Short mmCIF file of C-alpha atoms in Angstrom, two decimals:
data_model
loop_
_atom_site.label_atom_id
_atom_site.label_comp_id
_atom_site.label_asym_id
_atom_site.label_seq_id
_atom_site.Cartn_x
_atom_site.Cartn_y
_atom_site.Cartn_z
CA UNK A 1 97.76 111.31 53.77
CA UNK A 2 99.96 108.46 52.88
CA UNK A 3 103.51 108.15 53.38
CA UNK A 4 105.26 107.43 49.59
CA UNK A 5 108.64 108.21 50.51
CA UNK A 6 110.78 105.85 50.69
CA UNK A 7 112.58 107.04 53.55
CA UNK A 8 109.46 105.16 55.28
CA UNK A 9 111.30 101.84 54.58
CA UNK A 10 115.03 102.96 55.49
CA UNK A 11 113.88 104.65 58.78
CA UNK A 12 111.66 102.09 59.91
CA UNK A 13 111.74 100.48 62.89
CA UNK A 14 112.17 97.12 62.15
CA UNK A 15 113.54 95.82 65.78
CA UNK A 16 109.99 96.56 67.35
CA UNK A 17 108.16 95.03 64.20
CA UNK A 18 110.60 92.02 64.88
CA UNK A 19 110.19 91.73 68.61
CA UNK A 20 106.41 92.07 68.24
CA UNK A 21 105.60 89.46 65.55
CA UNK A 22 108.32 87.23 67.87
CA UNK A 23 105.83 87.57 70.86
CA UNK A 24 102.69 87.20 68.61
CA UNK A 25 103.92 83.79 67.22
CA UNK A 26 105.49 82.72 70.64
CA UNK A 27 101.27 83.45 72.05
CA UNK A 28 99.93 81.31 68.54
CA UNK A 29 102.10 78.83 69.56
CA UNK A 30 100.51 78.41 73.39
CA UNK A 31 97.10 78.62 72.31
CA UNK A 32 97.30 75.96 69.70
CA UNK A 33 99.18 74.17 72.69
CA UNK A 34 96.76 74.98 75.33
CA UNK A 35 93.50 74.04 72.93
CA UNK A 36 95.23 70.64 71.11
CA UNK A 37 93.35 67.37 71.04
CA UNK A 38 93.79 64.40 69.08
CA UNK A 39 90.43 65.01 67.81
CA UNK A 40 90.62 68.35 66.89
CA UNK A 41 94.52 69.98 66.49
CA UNK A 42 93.83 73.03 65.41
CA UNK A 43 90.88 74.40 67.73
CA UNK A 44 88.68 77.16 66.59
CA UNK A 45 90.10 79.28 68.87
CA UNK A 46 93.44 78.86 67.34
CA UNK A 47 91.92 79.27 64.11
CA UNK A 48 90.20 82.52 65.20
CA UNK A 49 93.75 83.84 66.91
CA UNK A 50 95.55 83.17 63.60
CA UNK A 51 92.52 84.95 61.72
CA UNK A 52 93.02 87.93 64.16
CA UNK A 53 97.27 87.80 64.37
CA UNK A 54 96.75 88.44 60.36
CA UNK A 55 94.52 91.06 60.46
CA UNK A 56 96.53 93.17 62.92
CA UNK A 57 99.74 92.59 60.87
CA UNK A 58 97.43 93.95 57.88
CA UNK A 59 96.21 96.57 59.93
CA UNK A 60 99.84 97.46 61.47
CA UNK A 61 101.38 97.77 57.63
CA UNK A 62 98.57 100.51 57.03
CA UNK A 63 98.93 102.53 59.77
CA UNK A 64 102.58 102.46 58.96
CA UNK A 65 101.12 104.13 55.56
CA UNK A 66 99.52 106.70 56.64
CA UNK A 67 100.28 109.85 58.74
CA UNK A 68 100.17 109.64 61.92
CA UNK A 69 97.92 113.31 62.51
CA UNK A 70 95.34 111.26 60.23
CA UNK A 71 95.41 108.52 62.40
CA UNK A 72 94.92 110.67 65.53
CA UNK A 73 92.37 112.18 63.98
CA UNK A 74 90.19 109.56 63.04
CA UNK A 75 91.03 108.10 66.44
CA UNK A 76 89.67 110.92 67.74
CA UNK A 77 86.65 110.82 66.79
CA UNK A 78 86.17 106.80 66.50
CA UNK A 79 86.62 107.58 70.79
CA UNK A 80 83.59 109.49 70.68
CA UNK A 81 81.72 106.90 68.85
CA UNK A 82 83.59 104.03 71.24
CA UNK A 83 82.37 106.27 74.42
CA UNK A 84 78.36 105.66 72.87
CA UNK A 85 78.70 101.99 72.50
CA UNK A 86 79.87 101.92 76.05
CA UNK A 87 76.63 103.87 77.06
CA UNK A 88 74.60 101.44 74.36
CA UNK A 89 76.01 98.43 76.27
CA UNK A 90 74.44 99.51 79.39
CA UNK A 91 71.39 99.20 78.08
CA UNK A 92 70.63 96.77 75.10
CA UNK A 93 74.25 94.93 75.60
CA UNK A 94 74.73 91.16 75.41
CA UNK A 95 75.33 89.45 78.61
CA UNK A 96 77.49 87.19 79.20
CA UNK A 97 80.21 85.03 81.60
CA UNK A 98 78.45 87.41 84.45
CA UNK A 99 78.94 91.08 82.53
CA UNK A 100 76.95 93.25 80.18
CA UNK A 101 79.83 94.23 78.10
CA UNK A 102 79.36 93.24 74.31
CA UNK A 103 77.53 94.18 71.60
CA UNK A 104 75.50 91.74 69.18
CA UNK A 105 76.00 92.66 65.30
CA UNK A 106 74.68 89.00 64.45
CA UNK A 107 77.54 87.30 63.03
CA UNK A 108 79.98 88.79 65.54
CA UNK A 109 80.37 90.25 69.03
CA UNK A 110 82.32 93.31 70.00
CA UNK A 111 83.67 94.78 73.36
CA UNK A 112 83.82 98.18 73.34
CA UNK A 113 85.95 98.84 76.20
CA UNK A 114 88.74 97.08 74.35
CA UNK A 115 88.37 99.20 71.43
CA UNK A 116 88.58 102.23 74.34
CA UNK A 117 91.91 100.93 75.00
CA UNK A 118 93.26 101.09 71.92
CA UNK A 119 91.84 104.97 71.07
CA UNK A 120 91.94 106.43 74.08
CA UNK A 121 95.39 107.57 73.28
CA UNK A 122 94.76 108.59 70.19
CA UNK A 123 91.94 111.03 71.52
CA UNK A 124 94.25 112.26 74.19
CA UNK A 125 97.00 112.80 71.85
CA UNK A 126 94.60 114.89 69.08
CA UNK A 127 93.65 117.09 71.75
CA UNK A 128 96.80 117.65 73.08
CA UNK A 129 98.01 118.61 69.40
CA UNK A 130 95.22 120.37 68.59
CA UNK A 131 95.86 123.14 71.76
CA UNK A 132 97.15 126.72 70.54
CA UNK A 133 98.58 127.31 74.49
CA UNK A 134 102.27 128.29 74.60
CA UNK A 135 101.94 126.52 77.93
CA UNK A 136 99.57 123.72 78.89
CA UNK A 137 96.55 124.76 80.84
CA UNK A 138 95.05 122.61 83.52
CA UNK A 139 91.72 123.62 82.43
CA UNK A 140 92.01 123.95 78.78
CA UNK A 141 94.42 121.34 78.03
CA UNK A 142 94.01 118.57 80.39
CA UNK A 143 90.36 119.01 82.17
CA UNK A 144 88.11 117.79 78.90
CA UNK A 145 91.09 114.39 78.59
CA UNK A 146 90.28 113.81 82.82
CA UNK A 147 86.62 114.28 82.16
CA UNK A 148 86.95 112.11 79.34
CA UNK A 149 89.20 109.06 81.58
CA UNK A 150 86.68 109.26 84.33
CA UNK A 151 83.30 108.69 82.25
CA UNK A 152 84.80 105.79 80.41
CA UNK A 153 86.46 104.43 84.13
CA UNK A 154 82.46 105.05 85.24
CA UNK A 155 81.12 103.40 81.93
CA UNK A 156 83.49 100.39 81.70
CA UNK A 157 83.43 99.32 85.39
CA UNK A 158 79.64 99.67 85.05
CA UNK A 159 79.03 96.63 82.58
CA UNK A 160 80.92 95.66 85.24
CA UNK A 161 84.48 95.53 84.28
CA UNK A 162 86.68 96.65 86.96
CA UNK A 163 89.97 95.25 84.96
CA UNK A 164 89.51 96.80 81.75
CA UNK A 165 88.81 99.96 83.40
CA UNK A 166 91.48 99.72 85.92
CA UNK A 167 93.64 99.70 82.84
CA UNK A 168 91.77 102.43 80.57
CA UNK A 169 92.36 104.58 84.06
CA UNK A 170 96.05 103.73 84.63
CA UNK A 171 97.26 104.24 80.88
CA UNK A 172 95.34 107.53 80.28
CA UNK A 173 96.78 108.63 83.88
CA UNK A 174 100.45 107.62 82.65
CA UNK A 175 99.68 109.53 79.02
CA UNK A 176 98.66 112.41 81.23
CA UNK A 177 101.71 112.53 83.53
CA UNK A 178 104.17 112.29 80.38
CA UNK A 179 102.34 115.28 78.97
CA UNK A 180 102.95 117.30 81.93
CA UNK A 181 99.99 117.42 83.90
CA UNK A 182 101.15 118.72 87.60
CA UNK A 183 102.35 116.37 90.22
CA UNK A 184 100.32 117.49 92.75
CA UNK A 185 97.26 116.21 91.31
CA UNK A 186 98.61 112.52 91.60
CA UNK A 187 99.99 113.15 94.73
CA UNK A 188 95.88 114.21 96.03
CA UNK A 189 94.42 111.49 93.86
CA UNK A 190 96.95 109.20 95.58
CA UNK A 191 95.93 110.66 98.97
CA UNK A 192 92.02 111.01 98.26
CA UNK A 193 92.19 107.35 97.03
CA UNK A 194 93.73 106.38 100.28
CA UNK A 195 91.37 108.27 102.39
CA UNK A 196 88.56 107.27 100.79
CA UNK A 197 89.54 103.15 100.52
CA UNK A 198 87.56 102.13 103.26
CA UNK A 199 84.20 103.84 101.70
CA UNK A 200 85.35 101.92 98.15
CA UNK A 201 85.40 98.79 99.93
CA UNK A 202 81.94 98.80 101.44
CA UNK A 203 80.28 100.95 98.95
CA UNK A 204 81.87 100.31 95.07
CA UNK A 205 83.18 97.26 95.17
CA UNK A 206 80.81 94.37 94.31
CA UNK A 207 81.32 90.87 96.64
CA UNK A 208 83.18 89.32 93.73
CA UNK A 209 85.48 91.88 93.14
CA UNK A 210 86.27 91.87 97.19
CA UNK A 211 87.30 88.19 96.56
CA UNK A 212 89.51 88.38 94.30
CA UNK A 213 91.38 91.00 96.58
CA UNK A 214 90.86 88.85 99.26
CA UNK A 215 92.22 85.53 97.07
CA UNK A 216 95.50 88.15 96.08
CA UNK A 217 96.35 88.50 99.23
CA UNK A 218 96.49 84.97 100.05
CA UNK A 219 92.75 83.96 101.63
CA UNK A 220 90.14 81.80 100.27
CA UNK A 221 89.94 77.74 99.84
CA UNK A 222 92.81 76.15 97.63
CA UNK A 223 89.25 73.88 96.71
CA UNK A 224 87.24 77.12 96.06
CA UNK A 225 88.49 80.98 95.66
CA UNK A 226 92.16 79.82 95.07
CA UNK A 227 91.79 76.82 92.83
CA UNK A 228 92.71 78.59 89.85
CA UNK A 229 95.78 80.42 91.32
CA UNK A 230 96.78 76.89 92.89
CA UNK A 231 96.38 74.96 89.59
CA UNK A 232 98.36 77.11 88.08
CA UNK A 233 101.38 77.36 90.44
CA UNK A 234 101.00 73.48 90.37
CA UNK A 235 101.66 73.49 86.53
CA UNK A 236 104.69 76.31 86.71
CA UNK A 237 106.23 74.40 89.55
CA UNK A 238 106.71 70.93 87.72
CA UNK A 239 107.67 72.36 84.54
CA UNK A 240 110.73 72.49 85.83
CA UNK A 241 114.07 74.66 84.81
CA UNK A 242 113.29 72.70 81.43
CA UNK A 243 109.90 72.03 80.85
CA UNK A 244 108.20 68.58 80.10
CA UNK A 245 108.18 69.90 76.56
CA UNK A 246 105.59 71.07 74.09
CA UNK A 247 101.82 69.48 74.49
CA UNK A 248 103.04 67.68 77.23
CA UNK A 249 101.99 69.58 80.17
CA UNK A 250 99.92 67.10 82.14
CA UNK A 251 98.07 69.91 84.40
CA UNK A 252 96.71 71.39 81.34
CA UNK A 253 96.41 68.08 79.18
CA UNK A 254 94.52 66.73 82.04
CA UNK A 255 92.41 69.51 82.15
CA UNK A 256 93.35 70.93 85.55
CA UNK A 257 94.07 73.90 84.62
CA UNK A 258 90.38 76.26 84.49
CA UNK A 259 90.75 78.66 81.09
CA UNK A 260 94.34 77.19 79.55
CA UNK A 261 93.94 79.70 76.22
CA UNK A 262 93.12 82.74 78.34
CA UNK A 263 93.72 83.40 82.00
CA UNK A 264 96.24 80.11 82.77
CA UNK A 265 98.47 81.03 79.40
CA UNK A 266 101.42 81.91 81.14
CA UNK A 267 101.69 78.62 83.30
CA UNK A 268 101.04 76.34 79.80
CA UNK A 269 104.20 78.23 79.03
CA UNK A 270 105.70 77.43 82.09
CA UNK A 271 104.99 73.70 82.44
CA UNK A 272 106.29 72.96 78.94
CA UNK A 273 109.29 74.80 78.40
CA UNK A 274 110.07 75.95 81.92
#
């Protein structure tokens, strides 16, 4: 089960490991940015990413351990736990910031449709393995993975959580095309889908969720539906080519800018170092 060879350390790839731990400090770096106060430096929420940052690293060495059929197995079936939650959410789940989508363990919170993103391929991937067909079959080999991607699309955008879902849909749809799975049935999803916008609009779609459309396509008040959008093109626009330097971005220091550490990340980035 676990790789002792040390062929594991010549043939390793240690360009992504490189690029990713670049882009994991470069985030660190914003948040403590984004959260700093004289008061308090180092936030608890750059505390908590630095806590989390280590225990992926920890938890990227060990998967780097073991074999990878291991791992898709026990992501395998860790999806069909994941896929309960998500029903257990519906119905005893913490609510929260407008959504029913965590679960209370007492000392800690978890979101199950983020761990869906993260197995989801590995439950696609066993079951693709696991197929004895000389050819892939649309009904053995990729009917149980669709059935699969639409109840957790139905169970995620439920709590409701039309992003995460959106992007639990799209990457499963993208795993599916790579593994061969016909071109005409995008090319009717894409059609049905098209068809059948106008009865998404009035029927799925909660009034929220039509705002936001609504506010990316340019409506809504720069005071109201488009402050956040505005305060953060405000912040990206005087950055500058060069930015005003780190911790001095005045929309964010000034506390302009609605959700710095989260949603407005990229424009703390901006306004500082351009």
């Amino acid at each position: 089960m676990l790789y002792r060879d040390q062929r594991l350390i010549r043939y390793f790839d240690w360009i992504v490991l490189l690029l990713v731990t670049i882009i994991a400090v470069f985030g660190l770096l914003f948040i403590f940015s984004a959260t700093y106060t004289t008061e308090q430096p180092c936030s608890s929420y750059f505390l908590k990413q630095t806590v989390g940052l280590g225990c992926g690293m920890c938890i990227y060495i060990g998967c780097c351990l073991i074999d990878y059929r291991t791992l898709l197995r026990w992501g395998y079936f860790c999806f069909i736990i994941v896929l309960a939650l998500l029903m257990f959410t519906l119905v005893k789940g913490v609510v929260g910031m407008g959504g029913q989508r965590w679960i209370s363990l007492g000392f800690i919170r978890i979101q199950p449709s983020e761990l869906a993103k993260l197995l989801f391929p590995a439950f696609a991937m066993h079951h693709f393995f696991t197929q004895q067909y000389d050819t892939p079959s649309f009904k053995h080999t990729f009917l149980p993975v669709l059935c699969t991607l639409a109840l957790s699309f139905i169970l995620i955008q439920k709590q409701p959580d039309l992003g995460t879902a959106l992007i639990v849909a799209g990457t499963g749809l993208i795993m599916l095309w790579l593994a061969g799975l016909p071109k005409r049935f995008f090319i009717i999803g894409g059609l049905l889908v098209g068809i059948g916008a106008p009865v998404i609009w009035h029927f799925a779609l909660r009034e929220y969720q039509k705002n936001r459309i609504a506010v990316f396509l340019g409506y809504g008040s720069a005071q109201k539906e488009r402050y956040q959008i505005e305060q953060a093109t405000i912040a990206i626009g005087s950055g500058g080519i060069w930015g005003k330097g780190l911790l001095n971005g005045t929309q964010n220091k000034l506390k302009f800018l609605p959700e710095a550490r989260t949603d407005c990340i990229f424009a703390v980035l901006c306004e500082e170092w351009g």
